Amino acid sequence: MEINKEKLGNKRQDYLSWDEFFMSIAKLAGARSKDPSTQVGACIVDENNRVLAIGYNGTPNNFNDDEFPWDRDGEDLETKYLYVCHAERNAIANGNRLSLKGARIYVDLFPCNECAKEIIQFGIKEVIYLSDKYANSKETVASKYLFDKSNVTYRQLEKEHQKTLKLSIKPDVPVTYLDD
């Protein structure tokens, strides 16, 4: 019995690229965030396109997020900024039992300088991000300087790969692309 060669290569053509897939995982992870103003997710993958770790911005472990200030404005101790763990840091912490050397990280927002240091320390070599809305902030400028000096590459997910997906958590309902 032989394989009918005319049947080969008839795969679906509208599947997600690796970048789209991993950025979708990062975005989905961000949906776990309880932050009312900013939901960020991160997904770390190895050179074989295997997911190593996922994280999202939120409170530290064992910290009751009902007793947490989620405000953006106010006195320092009454805002989220001194307490929240960023998605990148959580993903790195979740993957700390594995080697992250040479990995890529997909994240909604360009990493801040503190997360950039963690990314460098753990040997992650590429950052793929969606938004650089704080590009002119001192934290982002410092991040880019750190990455440049540490040979960590970074790139924004190309516009043609930025899609709107409709995801259902119901049986037999496929993911649909709303942009096509």
CSV table of C-alpha atoms in Angstrom, one decimal:
chain,number,residue,atom,x,y,z
A,1,MET,CA,0.0,0.0,0.0
A,2,GLU,CA,1.4,3.4,-0.9
A,3,ILE,CA,0.6,6.9,0.2
A,4,ASN,CA,-1.4,8.9,-2.3
A,5,LYS,CA,0.9,11.9,-2.9
A,6,GLU,CA,-2.0,14.0,-4.2
A,7,LYS,CA,-3.4,14.0,-0.6
A,8,LEU,CA,-0.2,15.4,0.9
A,9,GLY,CA,0.1,19.1,1.8
A,10,ASN,CA,-3.6,19.7,2.1
A,11,LYS,CA,-3.3,21.4,5.4
A,12,ARG,CA,-5.3,24.3,6.6
A,13,GLN,CA,-3.7,27.6,5.5
A,14,ASP,CA,-5.2,30.0,8.1
A,15,TYR,CA,-3.4,28.7,11.2
A,16,LEU,CA,-1.5,31.0,13.6
A,17,SER,CA,2.2,31.6,13.1
A,18,TRP,CA,4.5,30.8,16.1
A,19,ASP,CA,4.7,34.6,17.0
A,20,GLU,CA,0.9,34.9,16.8
A,21,PHE,CA,0.4,31.7,18.9
A,22,PHE,CA,2.8,32.7,21.7
A,23,MET,CA,1.5,36.3,21.8
A,24,SER,CA,-2.0,35.0,22.0
A,25,ILE,CA,-0.9,32.9,25.0
A,26,ALA,CA,0.6,36.0,26.6
A,27,LYS,CA,-2.6,38.0,26.0
A,28,LEU,CA,-4.7,35.1,27.4
A,29,ALA,CA,-2.5,35.0,30.5
A,30,GLY,CA,-3.0,38.7,30.9
A,31,ALA,CA,-6.8,38.0,31.2
A,32,ARG,CA,-6.0,36.4,34.6
A,33,SER,CA,-4.8,39.8,36.0
A,34,LYS,CA,-7.1,41.5,38.5
A,35,ASP,CA,-5.6,44.9,37.7
A,36,PRO,CA,-8.6,47.1,36.6
A,37,SER,CA,-6.5,49.3,34.4
A,38,THR,CA,-3.6,47.2,32.9
A,39,GLN,CA,-3.7,43.5,32.1
A,40,VAL,CA,-0.3,42.2,30.9
A,41,GLY,CA,0.7,38.7,30.2
A,42,ALA,CA,4.0,37.0,29.3
A,43,CYS,CA,4.9,33.8,27.6
A,44,ILE,CA,8.5,32.4,27.6
A,45,VAL,CA,9.4,29.8,24.9
A,46,ASP,CA,12.6,27.9,24.0
A,47,GLU,CA,14.3,27.6,20.6
A,48,ASN,CA,12.1,24.5,19.9
A,49,ASN,CA,8.9,26.6,20.3
A,50,ARG,CA,8.1,24.9,23.6
A,51,VAL,CA,6.4,27.0,26.3
A,52,LEU,CA,8.6,27.2,29.3
A,53,ALA,CA,6.6,29.6,31.5
A,54,ILE,CA,3.6,31.9,31.6
A,55,GLY,CA,2.9,34.9,33.9
A,56,TYR,CA,0.7,37.9,34.3
A,57,ASN,CA,0.8,41.1,36.4
A,58,GLY,CA,-0.6,40.6,39.9
A,59,THR,CA,0.0,40.4,43.6
A,60,PRO,CA,2.8,38.2,45.1
A,61,ASN,CA,2.0,34.7,46.2
A,62,ASN,CA,0.1,34.4,49.5
A,63,PHE,CA,-0.9,38.1,49.3
A,64,ASN,CA,-4.7,38.6,49.5
A,65,ASP,CA,-5.5,40.7,46.5
A,66,ASP,CA,-8.7,41.8,48.2
A,67,GLU,CA,-6.5,43.7,50.6
A,68,PHE,CA,-4.5,45.3,47.8
A,69,PRO,CA,-4.6,48.9,46.5
A,70,TRP,CA,-5.3,48.7,42.7
A,71,ASP,CA,-5.4,52.5,42.1
A,72,ARG,CA,-3.0,54.2,39.7
A,73,ASP,CA,-3.1,57.6,41.4
A,74,GLY,CA,-2.6,58.7,45.0
A,75,GLU,CA,0.0,58.4,47.7
A,76,ASP,CA,2.7,55.8,46.9
A,77,LEU,CA,1.5,53.3,49.6
A,78,GLU,CA,-2.1,53.6,48.4
A,79,THR,CA,-1.3,52.7,44.7
A,80,LYS,CA,-0.6,49.4,43.0
A,81,TYR,CA,3.0,50.3,41.9
A,82,LEU,CA,4.9,49.3,45.1
A,83,TYR,CA,3.1,45.9,45.3
A,84,VAL,CA,2.4,44.5,41.9
A,85,CYS,CA,4.6,41.9,40.3
A,86,HIS,CA,4.9,42.4,36.5
A,87,ALA,CA,4.0,39.7,34.1
A,88,GLU,CA,7.7,39.2,33.0
A,89,ARG,CA,8.9,38.7,36.5
A,90,ASN,CA,6.1,36.2,37.3
A,91,ALA,CA,6.8,34.3,34.1
A,92,ILE,CA,10.5,34.1,35.0
A,93,ALA,CA,9.6,33.0,38.6
A,94,ASN,CA,7.3,30.4,37.2
A,95,GLY,CA,10.0,29.1,35.0
A,96,ASN,CA,12.9,29.3,37.5
A,97,ARG,CA,13.2,25.5,37.7
A,98,LEU,CA,14.1,25.4,34.0
A,99,SER,CA,16.9,27.0,32.1
A,100,LEU,CA,15.6,30.1,30.3
A,101,LYS,CA,19.0,30.6,28.6
A,102,GLY,CA,18.5,31.5,24.9
A,103,ALA,CA,14.7,31.7,25.3
A,104,ARG,CA,12.3,34.3,23.9
A,105,ILE,CA,9.7,36.2,25.9
A,106,TYR,CA,6.4,37.4,24.4
A,107,VAL,CA,4.7,40.3,26.3
A,108,ASP,CA,2.0,42.9,25.8
A,109,LEU,CA,4.0,45.9,26.9
A,110,PHE,CA,7.7,46.6,26.4
A,111,PRO,CA,9.4,45.6,29.6
A,112,CYS,CA,10.3,48.1,32.3
A,113,ASN,CA,13.9,48.4,33.4
A,114,GLU,CA,13.4,46.1,36.4
A,115,CYS,CA,12.0,43.4,34.3
A,116,ALA,CA,14.7,44.0,31.7
A,117,LYS,CA,17.3,43.2,34.3
A,118,GLU,CA,15.5,39.9,35.2
A,119,ILE,CA,15.3,39.0,31.5
A,120,ILE,CA,19.0,39.6,31.1
A,121,GLN,CA,20.0,37.8,34.3
A,122,PHE,CA,18.1,34.6,33.3
A,123,GLY,CA,19.6,34.5,29.8
A,124,ILE,CA,16.5,35.3,27.7
A,125,LYS,CA,17.8,36.5,24.4
A,126,GLU,CA,14.8,38.0,22.6
A,127,VAL,CA,11.8,40.1,23.6
A,128,ILE,CA,8.7,40.3,21.3
A,129,TYR,CA,6.2,42.9,22.4
A,130,LEU,CA,2.9,44.4,21.2
A,131,SER,CA,2.9,47.9,22.6
A,132,ASP,CA,5.7,50.4,23.4
A,133,LYS,CA,3.3,53.1,24.7
A,134,TYR,CA,5.8,54.2,27.4
A,135,ALA,CA,8.7,54.4,24.8
A,136,ASN,CA,9.8,57.9,26.1
A,137,SER,CA,9.7,57.0,29.8
A,138,LYS,CA,13.0,56.8,31.6
A,139,GLU,CA,12.2,53.1,32.5
A,140,THR,CA,11.8,52.1,28.9
A,141,VAL,CA,14.8,54.1,27.7
A,142,ALA,CA,16.9,52.3,30.4
A,143,SER,CA,15.4,48.9,29.3
A,144,LYS,CA,16.5,49.4,25.7
A,145,TYR,CA,19.9,50.5,26.8
A,146,LEU,CA,20.3,47.4,29.1
A,147,PHE,CA,19.1,45.2,26.2
A,148,ASP,CA,21.4,46.8,23.7
A,149,LYS,CA,24.4,46.5,25.9
A,150,SER,CA,23.6,42.9,26.9
A,151,ASN,CA,22.8,41.6,23.3
A,152,VAL,CA,19.2,41.0,24.0
A,153,THR,CA,17.2,41.7,20.8
A,154,TYR,CA,13.7,43.1,20.9
A,155,ARG,CA,11.1,43.7,18.2
A,156,GLN,CA,7.5,44.6,18.0
A,157,LEU,CA,5.2,42.0,16.6
A,158,GLU,CA,4.7,42.9,13.0
A,159,LYS,CA,1.4,44.6,12.1
A,160,GLU,CA,0.4,41.8,9.7
A,161,HIS,CA,0.6,39.3,12.6
A,162,GLN,CA,-1.5,41.5,15.0
A,163,LYS,CA,-4.9,39.8,14.7
A,164,THR,CA,-8.2,39.9,16.6
A,165,LEU,CA,-9.3,36.4,17.5
A,166,LYS,CA,-12.6,35.3,18.9
A,167,LEU,CA,-12.0,32.6,21.4
A,168,SER,CA,-14.8,30.5,22.9
A,169,ILE,CA,-14.4,28.1,25.8
A,170,LYS,CA,-17.2,26.0,24.6
A,171,PRO,CA,-16.9,22.6,22.9
A,172,ASP,CA,-17.0,22.5,19.1
A,173,VAL,CA,-16.6,26.3,18.7
A,174,PRO,CA,-13.5,27.1,16.7
A,175,VAL,CA,-11.3,30.2,17.1
A,176,THR,CA,-12.3,32.7,14.5
A,177,TYR,CA,-10.3,35.6,13.0
A,178,LEU,CA,-12.2,38.8,13.1
A,179,ASP,CA,-9.6,40.8,11.0
A,180,ASP,CA,-9.7,38.7,7.9
